[in-house]
CSV table of C-alpha atoms in Angstrom, one decimal:
chain,number,residue,atom,x,y,z
A,1,MET,CA,12.3,12.4,11.4
A,2,LYS,CA,14.4,13.0,8.4
A,3,LYS,CA,12.5,11.8,5.3
A,4,GLN,CA,15.5,11.4,3.0
A,5,LEU,CA,17.7,8.4,2.2
A,6,THR,CA,21.5,8.5,2.0
A,7,ALA,CA,23.0,7.9,-1.4
A,8,ASN,CA,23.8,4.3,-0.5
A,9,GLN,CA,20.3,3.7,0.7
A,10,GLN,CA,18.9,5.2,-2.5
A,11,GLU,CA,21.1,2.9,-4.6
A,12,GLU,CA,20.2,-0.2,-2.6
A,13,LEU,CA,16.4,0.6,-2.9
A,14,LEU,CA,16.7,1.3,-6.6
A,15,SER,CA,18.4,-2.0,-7.1
A,16,ILE,CA,15.6,-3.8,-5.2
A,17,LEU,CA,12.9,-2.0,-7.2
A,18,GLU,CA,14.6,-2.7,-10.5
A,19,LYS,CA,14.9,-6.4,-9.8
A,20,ARG,CA,11.3,-6.6,-8.8
A,21,PHE,CA,10.3,-4.6,-11.9
A,22,GLU,CA,12.2,-7.0,-14.2
A,23,LYS,CA,10.9,-10.1,-12.4
A,24,ASN,CA,7.2,-9.0,-12.7
A,25,LYS,CA,6.9,-7.6,-16.2
A,26,SER,CA,3.2,-8.6,-16.4
A,27,ARG,CA,2.4,-5.9,-13.8
A,28,HIS,CA,3.7,-3.1,-16.0
A,29,GLU,CA,3.9,-4.0,-19.7
A,30,ASN,CA,5.2,-1.3,-22.0
A,31,LEU,CA,6.8,0.7,-19.2
A,32,ASP,CA,10.5,1.5,-19.3
A,33,TRP,CA,12.6,1.2,-16.0
A,34,SER,CA,15.1,3.8,-17.1
A,35,LYS,CA,12.3,6.5,-17.3
A,36,ILE,CA,11.0,5.4,-13.9
A,37,GLU,CA,14.4,5.5,-12.4
A,38,ILE,CA,15.0,9.1,-13.6
A,39,LYS,CA,11.7,10.1,-12.0
A,40,LEU,CA,12.6,8.4,-8.7
A,41,LYS,CA,16.1,9.9,-8.5
A,42,SER,CA,14.6,13.4,-9.0
A,43,ASN,CA,12.1,12.8,-6.1
A,44,PRO,CA,14.0,12.0,-3.0
A,45,SER,CA,10.9,12.2,-0.7
A,46,LYS,CA,9.2,9.6,-2.9
A,47,LEU,CA,12.2,7.3,-2.6
A,48,TRP,CA,11.9,7.7,1.2
A,49,SER,CA,8.2,6.7,1.0
A,50,LEU,CA,9.0,3.7,-1.2
A,51,ASP,CA,11.7,2.7,1.3
A,52,GLU,CA,9.0,2.8,4.1
A,53,MET,CA,6.8,0.6,1.9
A,54,GLU,CA,9.7,-1.8,1.5
A,55,ARG,CA,10.8,-1.6,5.2
A,56,THR,CA,7.3,-2.6,6.3
A,57,GLU,CA,7.4,-5.6,3.8
A,58,GLY,CA,5.0,-4.2,1.2
A,59,GLU,CA,7.2,-5.1,-1.8
A,60,PRO,CA,6.2,-2.0,-3.8
A,61,ASP,CA,6.2,-2.4,-7.6
A,62,VAL,CA,5.0,-0.3,-10.5
A,63,VAL,CA,1.5,-1.2,-11.6
A,64,GLY,CA,0.7,1.6,-14.0
A,65,TYR,CA,1.3,5.0,-15.5
A,66,ASP,CA,-1.1,7.9,-15.3
A,67,GLN,CA,-0.7,9.9,-18.6
A,68,LYS,CA,-2.8,12.8,-17.4
A,69,THR,CA,-0.5,13.5,-14.4
A,70,ASP,CA,2.7,12.0,-15.8
A,71,GLU,CA,3.0,9.8,-12.7
A,72,TYR,CA,4.0,6.2,-12.2
A,73,LEU,CA,1.9,4.2,-9.8
A,74,PHE,CA,3.6,2.1,-7.1
A,75,VAL,CA,1.5,-0.3,-5.1
A,76,ASP,CA,2.3,-2.8,-2.3
A,77,CYS,CA,2.5,-6.2,-4.2
A,78,SER,CA,3.4,-8.5,-1.3
A,79,ALA,CA,1.4,-11.7,-1.5
A,80,GLU,CA,-0.2,-11.0,1.8
A,81,SER,CA,-1.0,-7.7,3.6
A,82,PRO,CA,2.4,-6.1,4.6
A,83,LYS,CA,3.6,-7.7,7.8
A,84,GLY,CA,4.9,-4.4,9.2
A,85,ARG,CA,1.5,-2.8,8.9
A,86,ARG,CA,-0.8,-5.4,10.6
A,87,SER,CA,-2.7,-5.4,13.9
A,88,ILE,CA,-3.9,-1.9,13.4
A,89,CYS,CA,-7.3,-0.3,13.4
A,90,TYR,CA,-8.7,1.9,10.6
A,91,ASP,CA,-8.0,5.5,11.7
A,92,HIS,CA,-6.9,7.8,14.5
A,93,GLU,CA,-10.5,8.4,15.7
A,94,ALA,CA,-11.0,4.6,16.0
A,95,LEU,CA,-7.6,4.3,17.8
A,96,GLU,CA,-8.7,7.0,20.3
A,97,LYS,CA,-12.1,5.3,20.9
A,98,ARG,CA,-10.5,2.1,22.1
A,99,LYS,CA,-10.1,2.1,25.9
A,100,GLU,CA,-8.5,-1.3,26.3
A,101,HIS,CA,-6.1,-3.4,24.2
A,102,LYS,CA,-5.3,-0.5,21.9
A,103,PRO,CA,-3.4,-1.4,18.7
A,104,ALA,CA,-0.1,0.4,18.1
A,105,ASP,CA,-1.4,2.6,15.3
A,106,SER,CA,-4.0,3.0,12.6
A,107,ALA,CA,-3.9,2.4,8.8
A,108,ILE,CA,-4.8,6.0,7.9
A,109,ASN,CA,-2.1,7.4,10.3
A,110,MET,CA,0.6,5.1,9.1
A,111,ALA,CA,-0.2,5.8,5.4
A,112,GLN,CA,0.0,9.6,6.1
A,113,GLU,CA,3.3,9.2,8.0
A,114,MET,CA,4.7,7.1,5.1
A,115,GLY,CA,3.6,9.7,2.5
A,116,ILE,CA,1.3,7.2,0.7
A,117,GLU,CA,-2.4,6.7,0.0
A,118,ILE,CA,-4.4,3.8,1.3
A,119,LEU,CA,-5.9,1.8,-1.6
A,120,ASN,CA,-9.6,2.4,-2.4
A,121,GLU,CA,-11.9,-0.3,-3.5
A,122,GLU,CA,-11.4,0.2,-7.2
A,123,GLN,CA,-7.6,0.3,-6.8
A,124,TYR,CA,-7.7,-2.9,-4.7
A,125,LYS,CA,-9.7,-4.7,-7.3
A,126,ASP,CA,-7.4,-3.5,-10.0
A,127,LEU,CA,-4.4,-4.9,-8.1
A,128,GLN,CA,-6.1,-8.3,-7.9
A,129,LYS,CA,-6.2,-8.4,-11.7
A,130,LEU,CA,-2.3,-8.5,-11.5
A,131,GLY,CA,-2.1,-11.6,-9.2
A,132,LYS,CA,-3.6,-13.2,-6.2
A,133,PHE,CA,-3.1,-11.0,-3.1
A,134,ASP,CA,-4.5,-11.4,0.4
A,135,ALA,CA,-5.4,-15.1,0.1
A,136,LYS,CA,-4.7,-15.5,3.8
A,137,THR,CA,-4.8,-11.9,5.1
A,138,SER,CA,-7.0,-8.9,4.6
A,139,SER,CA,-6.4,-5.2,4.0
A,140,TRP,CA,-8.2,-2.1,5.1
A,141,ILE,CA,-9.3,0.0,2.2
A,142,LEU,CA,-10.4,3.6,2.0
A,143,THR,CA,-13.8,3.8,3.6
A,144,PRO,CA,-16.6,6.1,2.2
A,145,SER,CA,-17.4,8.9,4.7
A,146,GLU,CA,-21.0,7.8,5.0
A,147,ILE,CA,-19.8,4.4,6.4
A,148,ARG,CA,-17.1,5.9,8.6
A,149,LYS,CA,-19.6,8.4,10.2
A,150,LEU,CA,-21.6,5.4,11.4
A,151,GLY,CA,-18.5,3.8,13.0
A,152,GLY,CA,-17.6,1.4,10.3
A,153,ALA,CA,-14.7,0.8,8.0
A,154,ILE,CA,-14.2,-1.6,5.0
A,155,PHE,CA,-11.6,-4.1,4.2
A,156,SER,CA,-11.0,-6.5,1.4
A,157,ASP,CA,-9.4,-9.9,0.7
A,158,PHE,CA,-9.3,-12.6,-2.0
A,159,ARG,CA,-11.0,-15.9,-1.3
A,160,TYR,CA,-12.6,-18.6,-3.5
A,161,ASN,CA,-11.2,-16.8,-6.6
A,162,THR,CA,-13.2,-13.7,-5.7
A,163,VAL,CA,-12.4,-10.3,-4.3
A,164,PHE,CA,-14.6,-9.7,-1.3
A,165,VAL,CA,-15.3,-6.3,0.4
A,166,TYR,CA,-16.5,-6.5,4.0
A,167,HIS,CA,-17.2,-4.2,6.9
A,168,ASN,CA,-16.1,-4.0,10.5
A,169,GLY,CA,-16.0,-1.5,13.3
A,170,ALA,CA,-13.3,0.9,12.5
A,171,ASP,CA,-11.7,0.3,15.9
A,172,SER,CA,-11.3,-3.4,15.3
A,173,TYR,CA,-7.9,-4.9,14.5
A,174,TYR,CA,-6.6,-8.4,13.7
A,175,ALA,CA,-3.2,-10.0,13.4
A,176,ALA,CA,-3.9,-10.8,9.7
A,177,ARG,CA,-5.2,-7.3,8.7
A,178,GLY,CA,-3.1,-4.5,7.5
A,179,PHE,CA,-3.3,-2.1,4.5
A,180,ARG,CA,-1.9,-1.7,1.1
A,181,GLY,CA,-0.6,1.6,-0.1
A,182,LEU,CA,-0.3,3.6,-3.4
A,183,LEU,CA,2.5,6.1,-4.2
A,184,ARG,CA,2.4,8.4,-7.2
A,185,VAL,CA,5.8,9.3,-8.6
């Protein structure tokens, strides 16, 4: 698969991202869109990944800037877990383990194919400080290896004005559970 957008696709995506950036200033106070746009235009593979986030209804937006690495942080900011990434188990191992009623894919595999990282617990909790996300859905989050070795995986959601972290078998999947991604540009 060609992981590059046409010039028209790039312009269309940049327009969507700029409008979202302007509409949600509280997510990225003191950041300048013109600087972000320059970085995006010089990283076509990152634009492709952002387009995948957008295509799967993640509504990516800038949520921060890492001064150490000189990178802008884009995270899925859709109100609920991205629709195009639901009904999936946690990882490839879990997908292979299922003998019946296999989901179409896994969160870890999809994230790798999209060129993004799955949010960890801290990143998920930081996102929740910017709004209310996953009030009706849940999202797989990066699972510590000690838990994964025992067959489990963790997910999170927002209920009762609180961020909850839960566990499930890694091979489980639900229509209302997907994952949120992070892209560094």
